[in-house]
mmCIF file of C-alpha atoms in Angstrom:
data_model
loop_
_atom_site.group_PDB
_atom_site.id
_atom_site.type_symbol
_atom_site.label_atom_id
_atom_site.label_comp_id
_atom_site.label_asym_id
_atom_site.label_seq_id
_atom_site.Cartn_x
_atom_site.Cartn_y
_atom_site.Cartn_z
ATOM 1 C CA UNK A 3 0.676 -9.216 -2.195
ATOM 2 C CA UNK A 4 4.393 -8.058 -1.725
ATOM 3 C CA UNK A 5 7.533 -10.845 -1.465
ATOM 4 C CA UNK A 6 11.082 -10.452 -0.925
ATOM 5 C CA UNK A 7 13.553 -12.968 -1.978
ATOM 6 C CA UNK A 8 16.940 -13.036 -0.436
ATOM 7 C CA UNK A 9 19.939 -14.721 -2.656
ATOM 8 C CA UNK A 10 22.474 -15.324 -0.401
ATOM 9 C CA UNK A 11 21.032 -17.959 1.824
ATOM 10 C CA UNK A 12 25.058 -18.392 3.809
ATOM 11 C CA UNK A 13 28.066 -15.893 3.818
ATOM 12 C CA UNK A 14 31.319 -16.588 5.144
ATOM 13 C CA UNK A 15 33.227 -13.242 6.157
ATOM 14 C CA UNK A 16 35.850 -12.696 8.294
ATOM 15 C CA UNK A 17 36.787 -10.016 10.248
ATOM 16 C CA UNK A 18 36.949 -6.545 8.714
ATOM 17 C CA UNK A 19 35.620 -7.643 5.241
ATOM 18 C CA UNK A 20 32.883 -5.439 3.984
ATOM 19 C CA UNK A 21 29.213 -6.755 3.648
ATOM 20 C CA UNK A 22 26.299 -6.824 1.257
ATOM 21 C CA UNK A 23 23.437 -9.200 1.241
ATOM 22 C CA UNK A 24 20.915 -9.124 -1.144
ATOM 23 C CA UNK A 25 17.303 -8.308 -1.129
ATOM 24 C CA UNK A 26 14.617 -8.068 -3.850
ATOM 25 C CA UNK A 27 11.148 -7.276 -3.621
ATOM 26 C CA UNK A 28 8.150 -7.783 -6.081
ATOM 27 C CA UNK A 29 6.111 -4.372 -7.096
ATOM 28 C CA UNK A 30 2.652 -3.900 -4.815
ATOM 29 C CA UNK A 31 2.361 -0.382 -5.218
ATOM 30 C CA UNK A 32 3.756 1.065 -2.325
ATOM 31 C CA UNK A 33 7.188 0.043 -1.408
ATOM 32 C CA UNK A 34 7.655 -0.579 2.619
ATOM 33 C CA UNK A 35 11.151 -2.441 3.113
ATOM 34 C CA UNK A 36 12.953 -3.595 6.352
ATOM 35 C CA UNK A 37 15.418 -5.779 7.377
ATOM 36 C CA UNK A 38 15.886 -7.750 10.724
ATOM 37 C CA UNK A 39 18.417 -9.792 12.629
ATOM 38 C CA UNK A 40 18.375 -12.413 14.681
ATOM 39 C CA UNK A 41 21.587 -12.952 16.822
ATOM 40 C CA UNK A 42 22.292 -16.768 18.128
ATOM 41 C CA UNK A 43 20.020 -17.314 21.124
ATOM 42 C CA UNK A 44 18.075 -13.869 20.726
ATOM 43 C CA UNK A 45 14.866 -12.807 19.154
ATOM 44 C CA UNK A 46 14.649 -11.024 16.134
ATOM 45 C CA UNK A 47 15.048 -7.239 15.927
ATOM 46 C CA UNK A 48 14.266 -4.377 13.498
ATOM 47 C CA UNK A 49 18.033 -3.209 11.668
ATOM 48 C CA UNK A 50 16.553 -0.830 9.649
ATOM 49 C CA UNK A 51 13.672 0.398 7.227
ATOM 50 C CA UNK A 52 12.333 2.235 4.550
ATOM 51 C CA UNK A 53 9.333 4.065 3.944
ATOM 52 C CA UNK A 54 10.113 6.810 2.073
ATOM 53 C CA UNK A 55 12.878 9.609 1.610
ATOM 54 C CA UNK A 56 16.403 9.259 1.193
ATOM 55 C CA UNK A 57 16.770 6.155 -0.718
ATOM 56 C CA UNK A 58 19.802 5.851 1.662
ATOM 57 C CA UNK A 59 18.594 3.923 4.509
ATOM 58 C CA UNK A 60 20.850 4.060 8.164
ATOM 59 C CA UNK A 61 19.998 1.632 10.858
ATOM 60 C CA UNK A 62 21.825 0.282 14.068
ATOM 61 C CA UNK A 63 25.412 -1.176 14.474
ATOM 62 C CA UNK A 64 26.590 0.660 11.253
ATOM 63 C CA UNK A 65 24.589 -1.297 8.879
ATOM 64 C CA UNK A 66 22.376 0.615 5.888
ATOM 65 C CA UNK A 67 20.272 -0.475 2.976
ATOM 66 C CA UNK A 68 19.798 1.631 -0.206
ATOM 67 C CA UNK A 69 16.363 1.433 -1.602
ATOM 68 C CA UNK A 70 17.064 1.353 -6.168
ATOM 69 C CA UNK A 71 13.754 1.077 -7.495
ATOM 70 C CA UNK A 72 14.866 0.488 -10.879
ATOM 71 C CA UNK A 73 16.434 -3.101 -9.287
ATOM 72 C CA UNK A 74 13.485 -3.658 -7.211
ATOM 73 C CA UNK A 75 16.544 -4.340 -4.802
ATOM 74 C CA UNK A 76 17.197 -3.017 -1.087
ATOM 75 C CA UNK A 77 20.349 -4.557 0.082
ATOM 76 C CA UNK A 78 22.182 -4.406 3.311
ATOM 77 C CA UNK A 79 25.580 -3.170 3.809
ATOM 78 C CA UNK A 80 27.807 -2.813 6.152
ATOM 79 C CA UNK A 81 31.565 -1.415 5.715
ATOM 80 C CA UNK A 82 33.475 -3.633 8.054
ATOM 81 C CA UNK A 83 31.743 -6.716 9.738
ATOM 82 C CA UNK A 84 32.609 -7.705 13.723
ATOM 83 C CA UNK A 85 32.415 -11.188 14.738
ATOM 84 C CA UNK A 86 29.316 -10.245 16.745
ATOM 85 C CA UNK A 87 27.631 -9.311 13.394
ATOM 86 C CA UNK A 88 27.255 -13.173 13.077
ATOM 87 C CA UNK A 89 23.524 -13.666 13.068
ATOM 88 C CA UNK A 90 20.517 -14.736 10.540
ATOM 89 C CA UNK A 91 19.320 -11.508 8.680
ATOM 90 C CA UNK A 92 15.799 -11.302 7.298
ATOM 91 C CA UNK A 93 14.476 -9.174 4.502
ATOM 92 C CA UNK A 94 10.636 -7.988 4.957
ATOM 93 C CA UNK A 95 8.102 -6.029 3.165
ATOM 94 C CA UNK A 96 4.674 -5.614 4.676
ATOM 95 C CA UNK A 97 2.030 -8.020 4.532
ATOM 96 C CA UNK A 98 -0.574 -5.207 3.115
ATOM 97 C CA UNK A 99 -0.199 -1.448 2.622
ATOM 98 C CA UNK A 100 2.122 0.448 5.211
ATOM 99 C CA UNK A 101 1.582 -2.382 7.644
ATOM 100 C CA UNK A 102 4.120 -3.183 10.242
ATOM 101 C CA UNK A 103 3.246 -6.758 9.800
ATOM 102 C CA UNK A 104 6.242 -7.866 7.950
ATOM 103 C CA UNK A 105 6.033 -10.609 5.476
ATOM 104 C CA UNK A 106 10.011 -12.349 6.072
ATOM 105 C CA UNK A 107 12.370 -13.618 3.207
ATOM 106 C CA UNK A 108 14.101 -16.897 3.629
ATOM 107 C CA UNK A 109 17.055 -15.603 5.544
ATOM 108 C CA UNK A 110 20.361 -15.007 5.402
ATOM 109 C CA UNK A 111 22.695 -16.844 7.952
ATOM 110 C CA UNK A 112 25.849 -15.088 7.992
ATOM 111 C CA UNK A 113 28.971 -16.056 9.909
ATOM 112 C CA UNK A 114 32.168 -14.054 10.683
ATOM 113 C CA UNK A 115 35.171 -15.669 11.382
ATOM 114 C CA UNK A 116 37.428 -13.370 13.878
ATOM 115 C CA UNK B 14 13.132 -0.612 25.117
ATOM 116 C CA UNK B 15 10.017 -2.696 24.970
ATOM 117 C CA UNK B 16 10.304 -6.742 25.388
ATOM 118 C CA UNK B 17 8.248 -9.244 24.703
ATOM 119 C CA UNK B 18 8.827 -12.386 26.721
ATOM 120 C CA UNK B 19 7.797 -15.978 25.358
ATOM 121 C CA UNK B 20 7.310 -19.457 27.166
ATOM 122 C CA UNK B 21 8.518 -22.270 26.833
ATOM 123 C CA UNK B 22 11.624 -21.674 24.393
ATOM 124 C CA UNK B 23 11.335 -25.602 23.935
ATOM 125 C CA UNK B 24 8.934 -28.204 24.322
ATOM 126 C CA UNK B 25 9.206 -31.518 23.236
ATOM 127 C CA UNK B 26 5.975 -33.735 23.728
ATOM 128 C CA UNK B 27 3.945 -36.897 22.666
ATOM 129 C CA UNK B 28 1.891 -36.823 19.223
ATOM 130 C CA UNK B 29 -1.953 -35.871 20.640
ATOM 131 C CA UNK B 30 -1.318 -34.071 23.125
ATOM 132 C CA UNK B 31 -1.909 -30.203 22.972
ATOM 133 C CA UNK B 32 0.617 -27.196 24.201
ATOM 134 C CA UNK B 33 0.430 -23.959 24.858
ATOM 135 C CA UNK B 34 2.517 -21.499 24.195
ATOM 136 C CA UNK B 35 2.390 -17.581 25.989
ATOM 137 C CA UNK B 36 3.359 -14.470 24.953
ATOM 138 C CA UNK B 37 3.894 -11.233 26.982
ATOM 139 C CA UNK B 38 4.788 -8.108 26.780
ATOM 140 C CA UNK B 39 6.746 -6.781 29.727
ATOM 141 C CA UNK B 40 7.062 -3.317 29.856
ATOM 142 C CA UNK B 41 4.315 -2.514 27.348
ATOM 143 C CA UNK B 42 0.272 -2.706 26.107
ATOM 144 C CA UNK B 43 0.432 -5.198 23.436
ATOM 145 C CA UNK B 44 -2.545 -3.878 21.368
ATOM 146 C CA UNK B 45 -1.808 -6.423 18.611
ATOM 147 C CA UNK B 46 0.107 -9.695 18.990
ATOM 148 C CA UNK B 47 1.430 -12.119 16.015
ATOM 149 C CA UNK B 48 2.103 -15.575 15.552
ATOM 150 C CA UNK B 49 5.075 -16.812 12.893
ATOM 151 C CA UNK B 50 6.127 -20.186 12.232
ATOM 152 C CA UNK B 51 9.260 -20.867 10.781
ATOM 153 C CA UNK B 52 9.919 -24.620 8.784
ATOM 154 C CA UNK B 53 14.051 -24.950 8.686
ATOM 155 C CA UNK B 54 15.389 -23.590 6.094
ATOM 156 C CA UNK B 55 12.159 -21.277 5.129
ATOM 157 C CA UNK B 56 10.790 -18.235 5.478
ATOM 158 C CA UNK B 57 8.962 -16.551 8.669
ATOM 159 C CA UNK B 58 5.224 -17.215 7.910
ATOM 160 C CA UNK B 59 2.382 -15.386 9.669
ATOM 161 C CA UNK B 60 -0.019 -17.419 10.597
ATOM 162 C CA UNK B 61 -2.571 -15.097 13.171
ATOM 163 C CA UNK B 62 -2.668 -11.527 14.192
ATOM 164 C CA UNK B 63 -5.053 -10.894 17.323
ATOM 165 C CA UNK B 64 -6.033 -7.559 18.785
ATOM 166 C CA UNK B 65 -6.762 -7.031 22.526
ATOM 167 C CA UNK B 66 -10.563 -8.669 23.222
ATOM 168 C CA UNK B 67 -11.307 -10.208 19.537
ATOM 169 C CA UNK B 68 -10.565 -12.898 18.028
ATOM 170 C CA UNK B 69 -7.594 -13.908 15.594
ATOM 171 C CA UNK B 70 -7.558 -13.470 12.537
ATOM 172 C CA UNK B 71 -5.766 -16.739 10.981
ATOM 173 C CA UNK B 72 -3.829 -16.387 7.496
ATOM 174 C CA UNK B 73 -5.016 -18.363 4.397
ATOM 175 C CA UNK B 74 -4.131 -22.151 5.184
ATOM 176 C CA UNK B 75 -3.785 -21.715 8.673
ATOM 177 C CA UNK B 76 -6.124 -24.037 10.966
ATOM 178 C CA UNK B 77 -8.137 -22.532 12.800
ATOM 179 C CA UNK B 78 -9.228 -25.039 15.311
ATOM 180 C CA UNK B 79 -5.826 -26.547 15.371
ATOM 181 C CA UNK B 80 -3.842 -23.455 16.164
ATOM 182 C CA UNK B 81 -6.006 -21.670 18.896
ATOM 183 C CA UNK B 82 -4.984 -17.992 19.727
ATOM 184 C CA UNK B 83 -6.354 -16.329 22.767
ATOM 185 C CA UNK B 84 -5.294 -12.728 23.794
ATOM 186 C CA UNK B 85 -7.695 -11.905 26.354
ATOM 187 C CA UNK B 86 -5.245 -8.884 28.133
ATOM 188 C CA UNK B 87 -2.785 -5.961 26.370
ATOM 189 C CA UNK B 88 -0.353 -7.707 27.531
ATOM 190 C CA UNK B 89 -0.319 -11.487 27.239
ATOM 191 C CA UNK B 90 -1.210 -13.734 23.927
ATOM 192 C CA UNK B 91 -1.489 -18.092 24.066
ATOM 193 C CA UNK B 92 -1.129 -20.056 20.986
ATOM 194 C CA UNK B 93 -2.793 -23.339 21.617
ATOM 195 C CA UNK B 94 -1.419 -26.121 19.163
ATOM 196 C CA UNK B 95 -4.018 -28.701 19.499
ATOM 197 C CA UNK B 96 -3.530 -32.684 19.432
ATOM 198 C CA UNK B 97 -0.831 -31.898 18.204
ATOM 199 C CA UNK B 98 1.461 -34.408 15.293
ATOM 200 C CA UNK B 99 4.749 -34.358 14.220
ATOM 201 C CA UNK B 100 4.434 -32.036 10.887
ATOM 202 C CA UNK B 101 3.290 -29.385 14.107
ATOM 203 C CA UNK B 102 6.670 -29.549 14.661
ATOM 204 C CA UNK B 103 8.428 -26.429 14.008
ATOM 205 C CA UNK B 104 9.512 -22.814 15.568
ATOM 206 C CA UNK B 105 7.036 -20.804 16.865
ATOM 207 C CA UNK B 106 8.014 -16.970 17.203
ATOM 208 C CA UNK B 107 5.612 -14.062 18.645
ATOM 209 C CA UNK B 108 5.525 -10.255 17.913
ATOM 210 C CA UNK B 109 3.898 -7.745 19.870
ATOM 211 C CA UNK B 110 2.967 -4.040 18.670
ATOM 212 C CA UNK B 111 1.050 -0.935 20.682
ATOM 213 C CA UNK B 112 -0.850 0.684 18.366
ATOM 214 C CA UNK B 113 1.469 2.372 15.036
ATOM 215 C CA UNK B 114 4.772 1.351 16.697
ATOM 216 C CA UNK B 115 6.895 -1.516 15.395
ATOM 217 C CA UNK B 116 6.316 -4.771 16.117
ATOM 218 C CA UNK B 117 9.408 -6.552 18.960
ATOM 219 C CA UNK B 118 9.360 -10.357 18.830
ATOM 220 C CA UNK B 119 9.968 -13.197 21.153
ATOM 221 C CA UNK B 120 12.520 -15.353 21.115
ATOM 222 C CA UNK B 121 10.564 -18.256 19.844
ATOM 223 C CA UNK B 122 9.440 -21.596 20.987
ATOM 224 C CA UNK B 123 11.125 -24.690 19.389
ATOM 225 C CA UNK B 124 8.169 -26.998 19.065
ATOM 226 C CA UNK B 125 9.108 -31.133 18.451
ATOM 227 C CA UNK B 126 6.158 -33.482 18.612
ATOM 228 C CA UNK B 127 7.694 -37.105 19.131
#
């Protein structure tokens, strides 16, 4: 079965500082990847995801991911964080196959100072 | 977009006793629900995932009998937690899918068991 492991458990920004939080997957064959957030008092919701293609993944609020397969790595960026970008962010590869059942990483709590 | 609405979003109660906890989706058929727990400081686990009429089917590890899932309509899902102790204590999150779509979560239930 596929894992992710995420590094950076808590990240400190503030305002305007640019973003990358760290992903990495073990090999199962076919690489599914996505990453979700979780805002304070809010349920968790899909960013972004990768199933194939461009390596160069865009998702919502300005964030992306960039699949390198070589680094078994698919971290998130973002170019300039918001306060309101404070949230938990959760790395996720499918449970089995091209599932949408995500298996989660531990989490990344990230908190932006205005 | 599609929302999936869970109940209670906290529950504290005595050790033995047994609480239930619903999920719905609102504005959509939930042809597969989902059942995470989260331990602080840990991943998202999966610990069911129930289509429409059948029964769950529970994740290695994952009591059966303890954790009952029911999801007898497309659009609502019950997690039972059964006599339930303090290590049941925990966060208790939901996901509902229609078919190939993506999955949209709950906000979670925070579970203590005095």
């Amino acid at each position: 079965a596929q894992s992710v492991s995420q590094h950076n458990h808590h990240v400190i920004l503030s305002e305007a500082a640019s973003l990358e939080l760290g992903c990495n997957y073990s090999y199962g064959g076919t690489v599914n990847l996505f990453w979700y957030v979780q805002y304070p008092g809010q349920h968790l919701q899909l960013l972004l995801k990768y199933f194939s293609g461009d390596p160069l993944v865009k998702g919502i609020k300005g964030f992306e991911a960039e699949f390198i397969k070589s680094k078994f790595s698919f971290n998130l960026r973002k170019p300039s964080v918001q306060w309101s970008d404070t949230a938990e962010y959760f790395c996720a590869v499918p449970a089995s196959g091209g599932s949408y059942i995500p298996t989660f990483g531990r989490g990344t709590s990230l908190i932006v100072h205005p | 977009g599609a929302v999936v609405s869970q109940h209670p979003s906290r529950v504290i109660c005595k050790s033995g006793t047994s609480v239930k906890i619903e999920c719905r989706s609102l504005d959509f058929q939930a042809t597969t629900m989902f059942w995470y727990r989260q331990f602080p400081k840990q991943s998202l686990m999966l610990m069911a995932t129930s289509n429409e009429g059948s029964k769950a089917t529970y994740e290695q590890g994952v009591e059966k009998d303890k954790f009952l899932i029911n999801h007898a309509s497309l659009t609502l899902s019950t997690l039972t937690v059964t006599s339930a102790h303090p290590e049941d204590s925990s966060f208790y999150i939901c996901s509902a899918k229609d078919g190939n779509q993506p999955q949209h979560f709950g906000d979670g239930t925070r579970l203590s068991i005095l």
